[in-house]
PDB file of C-alpha atoms in Angstrom:
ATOM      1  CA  UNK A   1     136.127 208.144 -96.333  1.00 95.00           C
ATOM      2  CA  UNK A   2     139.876 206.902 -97.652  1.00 96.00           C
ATOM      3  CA  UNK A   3     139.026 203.703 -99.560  1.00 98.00           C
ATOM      4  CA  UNK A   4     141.844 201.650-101.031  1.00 98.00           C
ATOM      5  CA  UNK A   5     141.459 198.976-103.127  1.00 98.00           C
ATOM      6  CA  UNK A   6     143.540 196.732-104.633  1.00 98.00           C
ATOM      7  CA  UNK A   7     143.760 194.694-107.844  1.00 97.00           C
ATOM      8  CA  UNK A   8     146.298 192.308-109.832  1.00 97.00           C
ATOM      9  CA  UNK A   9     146.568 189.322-107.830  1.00 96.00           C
ATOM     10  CA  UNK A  10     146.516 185.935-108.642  1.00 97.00           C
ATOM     11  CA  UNK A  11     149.010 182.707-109.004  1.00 97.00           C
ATOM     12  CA  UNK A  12     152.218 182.895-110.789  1.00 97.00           C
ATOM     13  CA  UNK A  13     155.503 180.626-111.438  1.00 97.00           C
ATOM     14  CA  UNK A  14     158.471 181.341-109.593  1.00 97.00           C
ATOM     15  CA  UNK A  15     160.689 183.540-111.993  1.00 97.00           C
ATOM     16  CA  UNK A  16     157.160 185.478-113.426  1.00 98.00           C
ATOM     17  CA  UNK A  17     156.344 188.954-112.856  1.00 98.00           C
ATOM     18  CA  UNK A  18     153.084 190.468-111.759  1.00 98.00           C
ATOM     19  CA  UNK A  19     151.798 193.847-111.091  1.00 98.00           C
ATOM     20  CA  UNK A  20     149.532 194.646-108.148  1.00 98.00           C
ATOM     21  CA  UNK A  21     147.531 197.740-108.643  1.00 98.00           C
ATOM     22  CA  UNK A  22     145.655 199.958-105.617  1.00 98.00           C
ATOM     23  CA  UNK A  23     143.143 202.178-106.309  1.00 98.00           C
ATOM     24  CA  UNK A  24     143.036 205.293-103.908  1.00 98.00           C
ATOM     25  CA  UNK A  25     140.007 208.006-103.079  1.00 97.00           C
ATOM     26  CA  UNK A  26     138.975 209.753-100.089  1.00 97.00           C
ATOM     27  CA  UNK A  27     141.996 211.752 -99.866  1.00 96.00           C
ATOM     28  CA  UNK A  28     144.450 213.974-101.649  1.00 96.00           C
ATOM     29  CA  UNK A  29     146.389 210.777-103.538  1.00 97.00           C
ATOM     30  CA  UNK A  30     149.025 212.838-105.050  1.00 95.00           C
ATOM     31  CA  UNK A  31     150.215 214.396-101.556  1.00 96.00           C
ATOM     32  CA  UNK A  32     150.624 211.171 -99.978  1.00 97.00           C
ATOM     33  CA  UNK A  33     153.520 209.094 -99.473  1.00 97.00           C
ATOM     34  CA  UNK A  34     152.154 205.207-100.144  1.00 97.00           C
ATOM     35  CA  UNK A  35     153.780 202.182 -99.000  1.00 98.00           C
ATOM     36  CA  UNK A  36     153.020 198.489 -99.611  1.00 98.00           C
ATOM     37  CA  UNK A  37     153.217 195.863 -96.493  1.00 98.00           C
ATOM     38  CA  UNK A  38     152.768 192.461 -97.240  1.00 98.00           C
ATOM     39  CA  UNK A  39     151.414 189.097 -95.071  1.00 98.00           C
ATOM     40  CA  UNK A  40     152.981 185.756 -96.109  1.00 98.00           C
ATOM     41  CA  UNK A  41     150.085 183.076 -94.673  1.00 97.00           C
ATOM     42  CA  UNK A  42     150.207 182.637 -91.232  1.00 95.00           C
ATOM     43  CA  UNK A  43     152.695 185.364 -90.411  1.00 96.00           C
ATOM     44  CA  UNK A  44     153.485 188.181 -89.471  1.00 96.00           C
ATOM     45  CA  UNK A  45     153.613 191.593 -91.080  1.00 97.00           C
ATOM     46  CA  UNK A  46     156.746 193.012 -93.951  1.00 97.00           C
ATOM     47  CA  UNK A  47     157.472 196.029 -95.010  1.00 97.00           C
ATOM     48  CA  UNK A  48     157.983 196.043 -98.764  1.00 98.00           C
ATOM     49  CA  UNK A  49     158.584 199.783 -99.959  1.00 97.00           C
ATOM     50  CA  UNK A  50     157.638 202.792 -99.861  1.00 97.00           C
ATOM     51  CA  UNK A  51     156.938 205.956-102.117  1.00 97.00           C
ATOM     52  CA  UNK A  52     157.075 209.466-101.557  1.00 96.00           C
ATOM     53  CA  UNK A  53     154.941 211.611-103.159  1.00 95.00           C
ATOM     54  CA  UNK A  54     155.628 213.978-106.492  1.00 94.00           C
ATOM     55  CA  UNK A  55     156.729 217.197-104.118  1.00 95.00           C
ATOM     56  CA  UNK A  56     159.361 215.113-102.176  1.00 94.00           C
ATOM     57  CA  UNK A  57     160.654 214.079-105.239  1.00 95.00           C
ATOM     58  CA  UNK A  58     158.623 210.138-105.334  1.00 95.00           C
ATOM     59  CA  UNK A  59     161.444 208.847-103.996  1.00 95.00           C
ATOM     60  CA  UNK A  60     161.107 205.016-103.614  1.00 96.00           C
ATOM     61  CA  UNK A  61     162.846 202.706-100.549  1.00 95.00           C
ATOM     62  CA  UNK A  62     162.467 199.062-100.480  1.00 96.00           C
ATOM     63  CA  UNK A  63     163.221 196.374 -98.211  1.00 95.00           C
ATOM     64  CA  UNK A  64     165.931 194.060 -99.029  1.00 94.00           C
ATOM     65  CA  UNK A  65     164.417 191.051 -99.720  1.00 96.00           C
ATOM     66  CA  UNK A  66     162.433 192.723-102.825  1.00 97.00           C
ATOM     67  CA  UNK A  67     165.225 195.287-103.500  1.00 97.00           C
ATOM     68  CA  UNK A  68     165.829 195.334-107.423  1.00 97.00           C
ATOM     69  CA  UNK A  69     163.233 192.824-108.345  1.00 98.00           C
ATOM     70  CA  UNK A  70     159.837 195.054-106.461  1.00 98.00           C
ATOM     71  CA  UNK A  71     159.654 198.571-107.996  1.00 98.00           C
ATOM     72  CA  UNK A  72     156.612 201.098-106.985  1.00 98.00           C
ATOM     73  CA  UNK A  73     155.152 203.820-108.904  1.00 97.00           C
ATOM     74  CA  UNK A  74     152.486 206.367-108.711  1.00 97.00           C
ATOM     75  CA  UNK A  75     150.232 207.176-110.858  1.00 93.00           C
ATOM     76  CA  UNK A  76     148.684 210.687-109.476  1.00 92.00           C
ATOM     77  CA  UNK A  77     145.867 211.504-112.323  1.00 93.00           C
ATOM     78  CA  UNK A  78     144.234 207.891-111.750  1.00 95.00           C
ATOM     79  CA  UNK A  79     145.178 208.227-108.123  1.00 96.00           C
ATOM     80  CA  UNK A  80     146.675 204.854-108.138  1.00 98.00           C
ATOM     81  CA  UNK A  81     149.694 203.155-106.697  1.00 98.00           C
ATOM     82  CA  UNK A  82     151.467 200.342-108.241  1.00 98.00           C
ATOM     83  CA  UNK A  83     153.695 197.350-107.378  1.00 98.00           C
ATOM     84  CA  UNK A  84     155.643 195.543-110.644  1.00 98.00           C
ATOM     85  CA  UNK A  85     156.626 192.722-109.190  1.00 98.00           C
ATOM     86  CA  UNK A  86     159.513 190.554-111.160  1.00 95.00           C
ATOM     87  CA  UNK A  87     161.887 187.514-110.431  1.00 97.00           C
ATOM     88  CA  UNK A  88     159.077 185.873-108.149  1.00 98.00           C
ATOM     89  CA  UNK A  89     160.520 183.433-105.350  1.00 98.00           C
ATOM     90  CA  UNK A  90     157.721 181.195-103.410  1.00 98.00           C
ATOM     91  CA  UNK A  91     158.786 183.701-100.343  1.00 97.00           C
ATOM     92  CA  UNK A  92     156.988 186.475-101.598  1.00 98.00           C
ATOM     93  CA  UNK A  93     153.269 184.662-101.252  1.00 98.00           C
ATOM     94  CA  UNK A  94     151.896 186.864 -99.516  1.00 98.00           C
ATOM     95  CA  UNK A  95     148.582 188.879 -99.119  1.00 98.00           C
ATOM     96  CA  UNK A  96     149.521 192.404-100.446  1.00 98.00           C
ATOM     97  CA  UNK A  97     148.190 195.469 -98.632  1.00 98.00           C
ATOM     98  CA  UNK A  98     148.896 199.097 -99.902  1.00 98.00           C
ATOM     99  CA  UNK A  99     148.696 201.478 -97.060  1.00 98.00           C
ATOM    100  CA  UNK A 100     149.283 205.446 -96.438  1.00 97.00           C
ATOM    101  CA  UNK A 101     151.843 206.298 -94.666  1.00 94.00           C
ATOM    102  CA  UNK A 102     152.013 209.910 -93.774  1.00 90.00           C
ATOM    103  CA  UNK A 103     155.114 209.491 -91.678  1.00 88.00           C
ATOM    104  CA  UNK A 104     157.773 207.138 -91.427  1.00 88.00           C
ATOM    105  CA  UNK A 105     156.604 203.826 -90.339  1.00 88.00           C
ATOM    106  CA  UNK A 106     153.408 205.140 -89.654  1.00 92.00           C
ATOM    107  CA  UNK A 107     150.512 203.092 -91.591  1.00 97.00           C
ATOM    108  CA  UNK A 108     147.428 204.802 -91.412  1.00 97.00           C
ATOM    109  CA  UNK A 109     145.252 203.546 -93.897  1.00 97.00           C
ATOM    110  CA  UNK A 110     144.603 199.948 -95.560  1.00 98.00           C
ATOM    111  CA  UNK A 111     143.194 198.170 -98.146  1.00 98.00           C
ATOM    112  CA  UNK A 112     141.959 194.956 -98.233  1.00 97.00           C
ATOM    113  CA  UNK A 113     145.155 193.461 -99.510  1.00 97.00           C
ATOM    114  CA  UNK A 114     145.331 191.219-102.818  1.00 98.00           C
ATOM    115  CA  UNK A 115     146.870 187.701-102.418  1.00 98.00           C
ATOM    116  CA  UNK A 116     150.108 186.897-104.755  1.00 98.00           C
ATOM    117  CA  UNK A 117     150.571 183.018-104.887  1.00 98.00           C
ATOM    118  CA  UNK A 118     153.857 181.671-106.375  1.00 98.00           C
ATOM    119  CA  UNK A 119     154.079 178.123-106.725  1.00 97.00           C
ATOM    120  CA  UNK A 120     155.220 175.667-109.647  1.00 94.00           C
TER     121      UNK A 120
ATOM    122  CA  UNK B   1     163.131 185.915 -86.992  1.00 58.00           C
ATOM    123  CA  UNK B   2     161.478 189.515 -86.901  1.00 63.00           C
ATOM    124  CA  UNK B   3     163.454 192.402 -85.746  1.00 85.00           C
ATOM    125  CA  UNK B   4     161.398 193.754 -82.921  1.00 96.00           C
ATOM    126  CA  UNK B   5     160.776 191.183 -81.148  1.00 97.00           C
ATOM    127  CA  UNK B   6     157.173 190.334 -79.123  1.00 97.00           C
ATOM    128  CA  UNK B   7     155.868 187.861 -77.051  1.00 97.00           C
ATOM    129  CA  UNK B   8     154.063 185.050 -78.663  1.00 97.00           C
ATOM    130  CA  UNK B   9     150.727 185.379 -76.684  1.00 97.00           C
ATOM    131  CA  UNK B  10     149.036 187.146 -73.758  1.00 98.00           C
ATOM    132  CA  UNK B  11     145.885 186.842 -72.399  1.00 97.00           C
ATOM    133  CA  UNK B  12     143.899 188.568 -70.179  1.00 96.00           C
ATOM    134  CA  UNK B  13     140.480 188.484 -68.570  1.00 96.00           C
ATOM    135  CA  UNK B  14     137.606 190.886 -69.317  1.00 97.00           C
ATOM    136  CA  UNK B  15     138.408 194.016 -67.225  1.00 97.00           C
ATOM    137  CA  UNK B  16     142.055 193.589 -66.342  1.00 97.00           C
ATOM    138  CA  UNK B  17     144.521 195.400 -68.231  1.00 97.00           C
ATOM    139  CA  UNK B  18     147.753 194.033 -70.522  1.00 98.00           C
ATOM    140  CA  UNK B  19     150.888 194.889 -71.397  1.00 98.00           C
ATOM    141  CA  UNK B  20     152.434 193.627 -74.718  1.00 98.00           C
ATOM    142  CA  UNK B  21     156.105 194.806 -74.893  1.00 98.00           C
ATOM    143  CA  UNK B  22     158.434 194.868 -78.313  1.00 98.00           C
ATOM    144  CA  UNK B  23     161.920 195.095 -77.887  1.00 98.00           C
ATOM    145  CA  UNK B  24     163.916 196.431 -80.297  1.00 97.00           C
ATOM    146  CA  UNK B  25     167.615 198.105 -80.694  1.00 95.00           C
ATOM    147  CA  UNK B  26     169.305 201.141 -80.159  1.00 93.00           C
ATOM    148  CA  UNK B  27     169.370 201.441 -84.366  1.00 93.00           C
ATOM    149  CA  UNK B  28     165.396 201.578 -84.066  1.00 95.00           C
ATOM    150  CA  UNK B  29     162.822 202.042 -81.154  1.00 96.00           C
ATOM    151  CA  UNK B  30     165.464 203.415 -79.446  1.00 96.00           C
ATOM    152  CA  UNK B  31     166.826 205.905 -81.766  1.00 94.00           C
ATOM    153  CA  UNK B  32     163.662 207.126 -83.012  1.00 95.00           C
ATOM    154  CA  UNK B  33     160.019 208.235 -81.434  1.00 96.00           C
ATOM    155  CA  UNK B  34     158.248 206.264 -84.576  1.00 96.00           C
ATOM    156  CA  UNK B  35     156.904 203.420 -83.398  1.00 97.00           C
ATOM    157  CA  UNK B  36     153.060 201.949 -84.323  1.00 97.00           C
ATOM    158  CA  UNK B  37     150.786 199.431 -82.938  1.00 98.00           C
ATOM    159  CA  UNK B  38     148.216 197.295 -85.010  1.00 98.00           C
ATOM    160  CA  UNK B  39     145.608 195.181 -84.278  1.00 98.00           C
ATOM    161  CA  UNK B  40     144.667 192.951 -86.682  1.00 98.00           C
ATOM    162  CA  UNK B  41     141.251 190.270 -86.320  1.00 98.00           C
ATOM    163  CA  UNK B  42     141.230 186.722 -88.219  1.00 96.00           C
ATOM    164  CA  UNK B  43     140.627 187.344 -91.764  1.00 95.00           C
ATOM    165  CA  UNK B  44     141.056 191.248 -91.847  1.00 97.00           C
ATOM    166  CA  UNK B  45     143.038 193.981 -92.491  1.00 98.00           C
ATOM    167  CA  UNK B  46     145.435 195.497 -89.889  1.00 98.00           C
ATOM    168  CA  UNK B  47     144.034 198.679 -87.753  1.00 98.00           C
ATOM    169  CA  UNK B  48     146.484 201.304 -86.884  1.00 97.00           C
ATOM    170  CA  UNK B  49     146.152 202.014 -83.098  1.00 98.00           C
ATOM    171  CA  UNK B  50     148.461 203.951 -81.707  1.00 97.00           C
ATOM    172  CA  UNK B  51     151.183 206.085 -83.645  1.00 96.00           C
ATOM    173  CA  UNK B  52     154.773 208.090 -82.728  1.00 96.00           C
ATOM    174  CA  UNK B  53     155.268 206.085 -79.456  1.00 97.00           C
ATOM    175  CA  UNK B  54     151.958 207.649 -77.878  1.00 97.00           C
ATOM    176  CA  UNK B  55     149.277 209.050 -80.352  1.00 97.00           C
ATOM    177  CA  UNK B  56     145.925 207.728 -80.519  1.00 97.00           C
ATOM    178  CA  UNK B  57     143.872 208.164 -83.916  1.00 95.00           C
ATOM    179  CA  UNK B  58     140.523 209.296 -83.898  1.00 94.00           C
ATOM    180  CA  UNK B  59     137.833 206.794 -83.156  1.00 94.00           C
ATOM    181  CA  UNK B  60     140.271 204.736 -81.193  1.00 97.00           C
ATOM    182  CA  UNK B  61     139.513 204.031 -77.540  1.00 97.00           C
ATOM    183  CA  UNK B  62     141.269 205.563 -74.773  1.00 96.00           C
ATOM    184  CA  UNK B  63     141.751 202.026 -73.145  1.00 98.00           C
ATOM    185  CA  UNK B  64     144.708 201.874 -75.918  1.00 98.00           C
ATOM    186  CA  UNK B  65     147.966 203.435 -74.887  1.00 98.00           C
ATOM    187  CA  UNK B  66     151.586 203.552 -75.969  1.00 98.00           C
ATOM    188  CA  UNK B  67     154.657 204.487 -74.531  1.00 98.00           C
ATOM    189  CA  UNK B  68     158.626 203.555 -75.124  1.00 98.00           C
ATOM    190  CA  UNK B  69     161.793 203.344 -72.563  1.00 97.00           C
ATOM    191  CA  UNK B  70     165.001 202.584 -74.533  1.00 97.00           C
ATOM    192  CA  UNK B  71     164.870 200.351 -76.537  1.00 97.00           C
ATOM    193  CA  UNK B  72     161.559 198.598 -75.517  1.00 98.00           C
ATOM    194  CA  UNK B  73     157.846 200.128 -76.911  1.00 98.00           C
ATOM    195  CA  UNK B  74     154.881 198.939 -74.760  1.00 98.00           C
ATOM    196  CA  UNK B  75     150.915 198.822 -75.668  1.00 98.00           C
ATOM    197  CA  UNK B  76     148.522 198.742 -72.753  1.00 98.00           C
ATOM    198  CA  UNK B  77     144.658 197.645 -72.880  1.00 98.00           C
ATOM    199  CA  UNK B  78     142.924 198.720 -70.148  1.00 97.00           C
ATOM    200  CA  UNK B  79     139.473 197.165 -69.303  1.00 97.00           C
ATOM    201  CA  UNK B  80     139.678 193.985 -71.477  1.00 97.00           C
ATOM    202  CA  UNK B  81     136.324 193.423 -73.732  1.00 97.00           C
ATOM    203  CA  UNK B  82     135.792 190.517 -75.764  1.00 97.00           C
ATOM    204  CA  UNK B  83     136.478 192.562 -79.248  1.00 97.00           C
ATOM    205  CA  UNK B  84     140.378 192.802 -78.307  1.00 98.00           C
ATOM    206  CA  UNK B  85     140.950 189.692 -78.659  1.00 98.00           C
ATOM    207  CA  UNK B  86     143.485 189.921 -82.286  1.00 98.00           C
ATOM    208  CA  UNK B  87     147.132 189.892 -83.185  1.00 98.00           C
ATOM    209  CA  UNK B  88     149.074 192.933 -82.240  1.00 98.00           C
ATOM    210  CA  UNK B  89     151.741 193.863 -84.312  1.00 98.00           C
ATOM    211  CA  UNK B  90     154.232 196.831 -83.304  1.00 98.00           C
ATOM    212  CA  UNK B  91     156.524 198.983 -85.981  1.00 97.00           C
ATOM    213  CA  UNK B  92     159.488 201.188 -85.795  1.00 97.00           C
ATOM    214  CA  UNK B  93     161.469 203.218 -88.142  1.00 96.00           C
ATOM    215  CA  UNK B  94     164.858 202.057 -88.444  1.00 95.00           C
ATOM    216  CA  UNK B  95     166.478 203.694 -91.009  1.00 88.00           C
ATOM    217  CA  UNK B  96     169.703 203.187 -92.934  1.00 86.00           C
ATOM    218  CA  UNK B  97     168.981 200.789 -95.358  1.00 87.00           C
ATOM    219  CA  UNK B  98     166.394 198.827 -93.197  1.00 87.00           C
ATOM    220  CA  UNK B  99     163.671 201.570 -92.852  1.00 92.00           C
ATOM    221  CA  UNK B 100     161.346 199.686 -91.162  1.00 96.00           C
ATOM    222  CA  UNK B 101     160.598 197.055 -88.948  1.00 96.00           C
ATOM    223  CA  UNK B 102     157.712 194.988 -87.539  1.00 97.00           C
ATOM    224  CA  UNK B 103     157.914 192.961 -84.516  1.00 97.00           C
ATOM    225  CA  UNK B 104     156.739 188.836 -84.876  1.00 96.00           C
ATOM    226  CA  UNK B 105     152.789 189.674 -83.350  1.00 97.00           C
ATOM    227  CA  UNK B 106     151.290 188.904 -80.317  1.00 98.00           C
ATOM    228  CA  UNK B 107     148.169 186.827 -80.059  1.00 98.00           C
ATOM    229  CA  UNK B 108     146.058 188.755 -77.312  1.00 98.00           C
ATOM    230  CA  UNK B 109     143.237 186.238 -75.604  1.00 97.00           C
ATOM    231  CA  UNK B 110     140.275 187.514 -73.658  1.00 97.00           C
ATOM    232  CA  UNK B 111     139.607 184.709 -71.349  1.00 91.00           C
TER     233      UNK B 111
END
């Protein structure tokens, strides 16, 4: 059974960094492109990045209202995916979900998503 | 405002079937045959439901269904039941520098 689970969240000032953590099993973590998609309260659902996995190079796309200050990374020995967060705005509160995504735009599996609160 | 864009609400009675379109562009659903329906209940985690236009995981009912013309991507529920009722959400590739888009939800009521 794919489990993902993820850790890290919690309430931050804007301008602070955090780093969301997502801790994968049931599947073969280091083949697998992982993506992040995030829910601000009461909306709908963003896209935040994506990364591919060690054999397709882990490239990394993000959208562009995180680009340069969200940055993922893999970490295939703990099979664990990360999100380093920095430059927090009060727009990215959201509940943070890391998801598989085997094909473009194609979210198979989800966690249970970690909330990220900015506010002063 | 979302890039695909989806109506509000629908609602439908137990039994009947619905339609929830998402309209996109020619730069996404149109372009590309990767486009994904979730459902999503209060409270929980999205479910994927139907992926690449058409495709149907395992352990998903065959009331769901998917299908695209153009630039619009449709889901159909056939035989309404009570455990429907949830936000849909639908999701395209859209490459470029964009990559991917989700449409604004639709709040599906069983009546």
């Amino acid at each position: 059974e794919v489990q993902l689970v993820e850790s890290g969240g919690g309430l931050v000032e804007p301008g602070e960094s955090l780093k969301l953590a997502c801790a994968a099993s049931g599947f073969t973590f280091k083949s697998a492109w992982m993506s992040w998609v995030r829910q601000a309260p009461g909306k709908g659902l963003e896209w935040v990045g994506r990364i591919k996995s060690y054999a397709d190079g882990e490239t990394t796309d993000y959208a562009g209202p995180v680009r340069g200050r969200f940055f993922i990374s893999r970490g295939d020995s703990r099979n664990t995916l990360y999100l380093q967060m920095g430059s927090l705005k009060i727009e990215d509160t959201a509940v943070y979900y890391c998801v598989t995504n085997p094909v473009e735009a194609f979210f198979e599996h989800w966690g249970q998503g970690s909330l990220v609160t900015v506010s002063s | 405002q979302s890039a695909l864009t989806q109506p509000a609400s629908v609602s439908g009675s137990p039994g009947q079937s619905i339609t929830i379109s998402c309209i996109g562009t020619n730069s996404d659903v149109g372009s590309y045959d990767l486009v994904s329906w979730y459902q999503q209940h209060p409270g929980k985690a999205p479910k994927l439901m139907i992926s690449e236009v058409t495709k149907r995981p395992s352990g998903v009912s065959d009331r769901f269904s998917g299908s695209k013309s153009g630039n619009t991507a449709s889901l159909t529920i056939s035989g309404l039941q009570p455990e429907d009722e949830a936000d849909y959400y639908c999701c395209s590739y859209a490459g470029g520098r964009t990559f991917v888009v989700f449409g604004g939800g639709t709040r599906l009521t069983v009546l």
